[in-house]
mmCIF file of C-alpha atoms and ligand atoms in Angstrom:
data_model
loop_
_atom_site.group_PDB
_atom_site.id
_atom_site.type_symbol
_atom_site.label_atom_id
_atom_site.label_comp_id
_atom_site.label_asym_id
_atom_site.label_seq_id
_atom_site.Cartn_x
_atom_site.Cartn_y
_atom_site.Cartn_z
ATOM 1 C CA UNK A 1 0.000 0.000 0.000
ATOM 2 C CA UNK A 2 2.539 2.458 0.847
ATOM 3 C CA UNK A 3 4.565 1.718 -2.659
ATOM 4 C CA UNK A 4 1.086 2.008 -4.197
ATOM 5 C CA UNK A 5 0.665 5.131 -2.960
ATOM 6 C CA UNK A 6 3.830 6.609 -4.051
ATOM 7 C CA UNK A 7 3.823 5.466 -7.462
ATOM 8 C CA UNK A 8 0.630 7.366 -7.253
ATOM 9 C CA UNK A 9 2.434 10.607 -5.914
ATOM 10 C CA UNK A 10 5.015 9.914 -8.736
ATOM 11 C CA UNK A 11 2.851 9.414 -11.164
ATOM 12 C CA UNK A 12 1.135 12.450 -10.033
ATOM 13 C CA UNK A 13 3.854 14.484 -10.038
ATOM 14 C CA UNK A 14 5.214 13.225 -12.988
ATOM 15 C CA UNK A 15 2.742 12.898 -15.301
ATOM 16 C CA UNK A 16 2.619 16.910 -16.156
ATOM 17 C CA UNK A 17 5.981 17.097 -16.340
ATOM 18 C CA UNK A 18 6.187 13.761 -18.879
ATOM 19 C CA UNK A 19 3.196 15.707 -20.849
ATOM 20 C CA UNK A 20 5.282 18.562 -21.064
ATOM 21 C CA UNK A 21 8.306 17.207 -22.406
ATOM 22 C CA UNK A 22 6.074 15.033 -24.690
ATOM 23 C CA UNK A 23 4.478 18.465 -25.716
ATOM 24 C CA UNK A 24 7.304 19.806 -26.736
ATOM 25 C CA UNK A 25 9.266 17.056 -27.981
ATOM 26 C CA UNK A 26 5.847 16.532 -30.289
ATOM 27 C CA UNK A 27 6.610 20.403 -31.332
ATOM 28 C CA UNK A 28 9.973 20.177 -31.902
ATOM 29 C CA UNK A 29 9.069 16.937 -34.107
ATOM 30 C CA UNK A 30 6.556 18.949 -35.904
ATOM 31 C CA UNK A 31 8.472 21.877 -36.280
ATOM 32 C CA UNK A 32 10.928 19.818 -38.312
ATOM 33 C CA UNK A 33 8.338 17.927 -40.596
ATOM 34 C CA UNK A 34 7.348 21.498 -41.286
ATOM 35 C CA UNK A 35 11.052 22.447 -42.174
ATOM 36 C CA UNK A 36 11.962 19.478 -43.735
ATOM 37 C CA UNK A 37 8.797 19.843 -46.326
ATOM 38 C CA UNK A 38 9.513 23.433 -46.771
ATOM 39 C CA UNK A 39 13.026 22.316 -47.886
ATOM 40 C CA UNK A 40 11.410 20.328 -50.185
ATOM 41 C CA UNK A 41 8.946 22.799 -51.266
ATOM 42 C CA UNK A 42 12.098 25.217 -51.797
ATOM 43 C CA UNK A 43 13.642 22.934 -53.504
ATOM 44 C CA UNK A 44 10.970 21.769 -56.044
ATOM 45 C CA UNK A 45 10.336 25.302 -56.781
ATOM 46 C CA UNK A 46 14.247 25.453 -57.639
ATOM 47 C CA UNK A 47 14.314 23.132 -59.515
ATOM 48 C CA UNK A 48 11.090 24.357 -61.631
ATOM 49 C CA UNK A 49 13.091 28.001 -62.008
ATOM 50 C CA UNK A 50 15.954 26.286 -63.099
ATOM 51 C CA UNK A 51 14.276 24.044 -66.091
ATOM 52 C CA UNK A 52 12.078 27.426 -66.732
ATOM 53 C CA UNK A 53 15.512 29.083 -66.754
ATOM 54 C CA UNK A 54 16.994 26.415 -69.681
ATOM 55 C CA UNK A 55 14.014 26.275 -71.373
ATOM 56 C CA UNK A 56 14.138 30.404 -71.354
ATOM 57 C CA UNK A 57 17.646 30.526 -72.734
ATOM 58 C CA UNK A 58 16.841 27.444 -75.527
ATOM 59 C CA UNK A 59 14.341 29.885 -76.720
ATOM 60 C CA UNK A 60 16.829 33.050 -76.790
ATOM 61 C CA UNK A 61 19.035 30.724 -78.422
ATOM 62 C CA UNK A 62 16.801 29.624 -81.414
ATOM 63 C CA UNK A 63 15.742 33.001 -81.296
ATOM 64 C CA UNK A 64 18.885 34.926 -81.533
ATOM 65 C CA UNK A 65 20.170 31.544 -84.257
ATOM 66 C CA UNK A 66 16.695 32.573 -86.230
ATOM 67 C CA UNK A 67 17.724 36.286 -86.573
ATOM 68 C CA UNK A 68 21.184 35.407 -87.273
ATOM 69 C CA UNK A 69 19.408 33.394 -89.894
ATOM 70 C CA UNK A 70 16.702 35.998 -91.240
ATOM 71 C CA UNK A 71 19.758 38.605 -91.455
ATOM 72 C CA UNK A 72 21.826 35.999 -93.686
ATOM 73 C CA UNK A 73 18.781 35.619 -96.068
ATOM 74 C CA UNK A 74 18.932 39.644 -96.106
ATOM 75 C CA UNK A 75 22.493 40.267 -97.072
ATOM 76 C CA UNK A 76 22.835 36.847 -99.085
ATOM 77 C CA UNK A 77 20.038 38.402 -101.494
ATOM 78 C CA UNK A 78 20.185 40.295 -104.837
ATOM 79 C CA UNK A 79 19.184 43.487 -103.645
ATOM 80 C CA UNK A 80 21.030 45.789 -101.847
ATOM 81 C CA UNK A 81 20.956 48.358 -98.622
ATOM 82 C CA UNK A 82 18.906 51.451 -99.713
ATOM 83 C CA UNK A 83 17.227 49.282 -102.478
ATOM 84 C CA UNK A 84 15.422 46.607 -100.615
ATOM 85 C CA UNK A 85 13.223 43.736 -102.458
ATOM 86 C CA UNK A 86 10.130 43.469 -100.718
ATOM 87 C CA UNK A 87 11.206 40.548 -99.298
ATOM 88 C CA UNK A 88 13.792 41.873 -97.617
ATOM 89 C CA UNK A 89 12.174 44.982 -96.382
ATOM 90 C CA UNK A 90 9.356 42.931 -94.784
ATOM 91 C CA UNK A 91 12.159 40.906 -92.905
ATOM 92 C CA UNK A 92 14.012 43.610 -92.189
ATOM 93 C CA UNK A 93 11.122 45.585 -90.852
ATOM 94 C CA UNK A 94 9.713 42.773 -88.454
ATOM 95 C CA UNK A 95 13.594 42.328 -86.895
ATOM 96 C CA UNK A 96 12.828 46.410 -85.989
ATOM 97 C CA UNK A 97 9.732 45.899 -84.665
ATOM 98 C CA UNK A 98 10.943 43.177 -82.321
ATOM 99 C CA UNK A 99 13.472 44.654 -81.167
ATOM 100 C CA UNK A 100 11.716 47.733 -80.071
ATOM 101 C CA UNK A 101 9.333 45.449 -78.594
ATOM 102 C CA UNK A 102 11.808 43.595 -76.589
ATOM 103 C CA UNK A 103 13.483 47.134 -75.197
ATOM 104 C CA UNK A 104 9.661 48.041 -74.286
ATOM 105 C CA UNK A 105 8.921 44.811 -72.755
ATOM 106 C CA UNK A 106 12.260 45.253 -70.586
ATOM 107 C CA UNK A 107 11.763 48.588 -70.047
ATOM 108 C CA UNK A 108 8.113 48.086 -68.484
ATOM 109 C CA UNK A 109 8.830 45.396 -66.211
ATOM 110 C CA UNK A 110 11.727 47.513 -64.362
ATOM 111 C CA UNK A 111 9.676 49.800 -63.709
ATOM 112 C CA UNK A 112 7.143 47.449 -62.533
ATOM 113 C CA UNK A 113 10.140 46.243 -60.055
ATOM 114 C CA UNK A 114 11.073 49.494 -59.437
ATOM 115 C CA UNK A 115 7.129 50.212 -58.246
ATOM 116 C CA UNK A 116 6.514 47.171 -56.365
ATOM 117 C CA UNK A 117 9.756 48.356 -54.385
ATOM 118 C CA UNK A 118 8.733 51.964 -53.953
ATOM 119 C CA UNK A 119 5.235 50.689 -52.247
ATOM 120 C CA UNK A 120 7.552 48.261 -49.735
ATOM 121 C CA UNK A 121 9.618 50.341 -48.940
ATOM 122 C CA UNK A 122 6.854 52.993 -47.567
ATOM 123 C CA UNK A 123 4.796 50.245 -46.369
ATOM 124 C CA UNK A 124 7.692 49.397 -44.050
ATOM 125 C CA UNK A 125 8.491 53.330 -43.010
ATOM 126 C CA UNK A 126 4.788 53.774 -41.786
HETATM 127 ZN ZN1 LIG B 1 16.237 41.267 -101.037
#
């Protein structure tokens, strides 16, 4: 009776103090799940930008080897620079127009970026 009673009063006291660590040994477990799949999260997403990344500069590549190409065509032709076939001044026109495009396009998004970090910046002052 008198060991019952104090592996009762150990128990007792215990018993909180065994939740407790439990608790936050259960956290601490938790917490790293959460870590470990945000590692994986982080690193799926890398690996996502990366491929977007190759696939990005294939494109610039084929691109830039298309231009190259269109160019060729231009100066490899009968005509010549001031008399244009109209061949030749289509082509020739379209390679403009892109690349003022592309210098708009790159121009734009900067100053979206440049926006976006305008309105953080005074979000974090006030
Ligand atoms: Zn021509």
């Amino acid at each position: 009776m008198k060991n019952f009673l104090k592996l009762i009063q150990q128990t007792e006291s215990n018993y909180p103090v065994i939740n407790q660590q439990e608790l936050s040994h259960r956290i601490r477990e938790n917490a790293v799940h959460d870590l470990d799949s945000l590692c994986a999260d982080f690193q799926h997403m890398q690996s996502v930008i990366k491929s977007i990344q190759r696939n990005y500069e294939a494109v610039l590549e084929e691109n830039k080897q298309l231009k190259l190409m269109l160019k060729n065509l231009v100066n490899n032709c009968y005509c010549w620079p001031g008399n244009r076939c109209d061949r030749c001044q289509q082509i020739l026109k379209s390679l403009l127009r892109e690349n003022t495009e592309e210098r708009s396009k790159a121009v734009s998004d900067h100053q979206e970026i440049v926006e976006q970090l305008r309105k953080r910046q005074s979000r974090v002052k006030a």
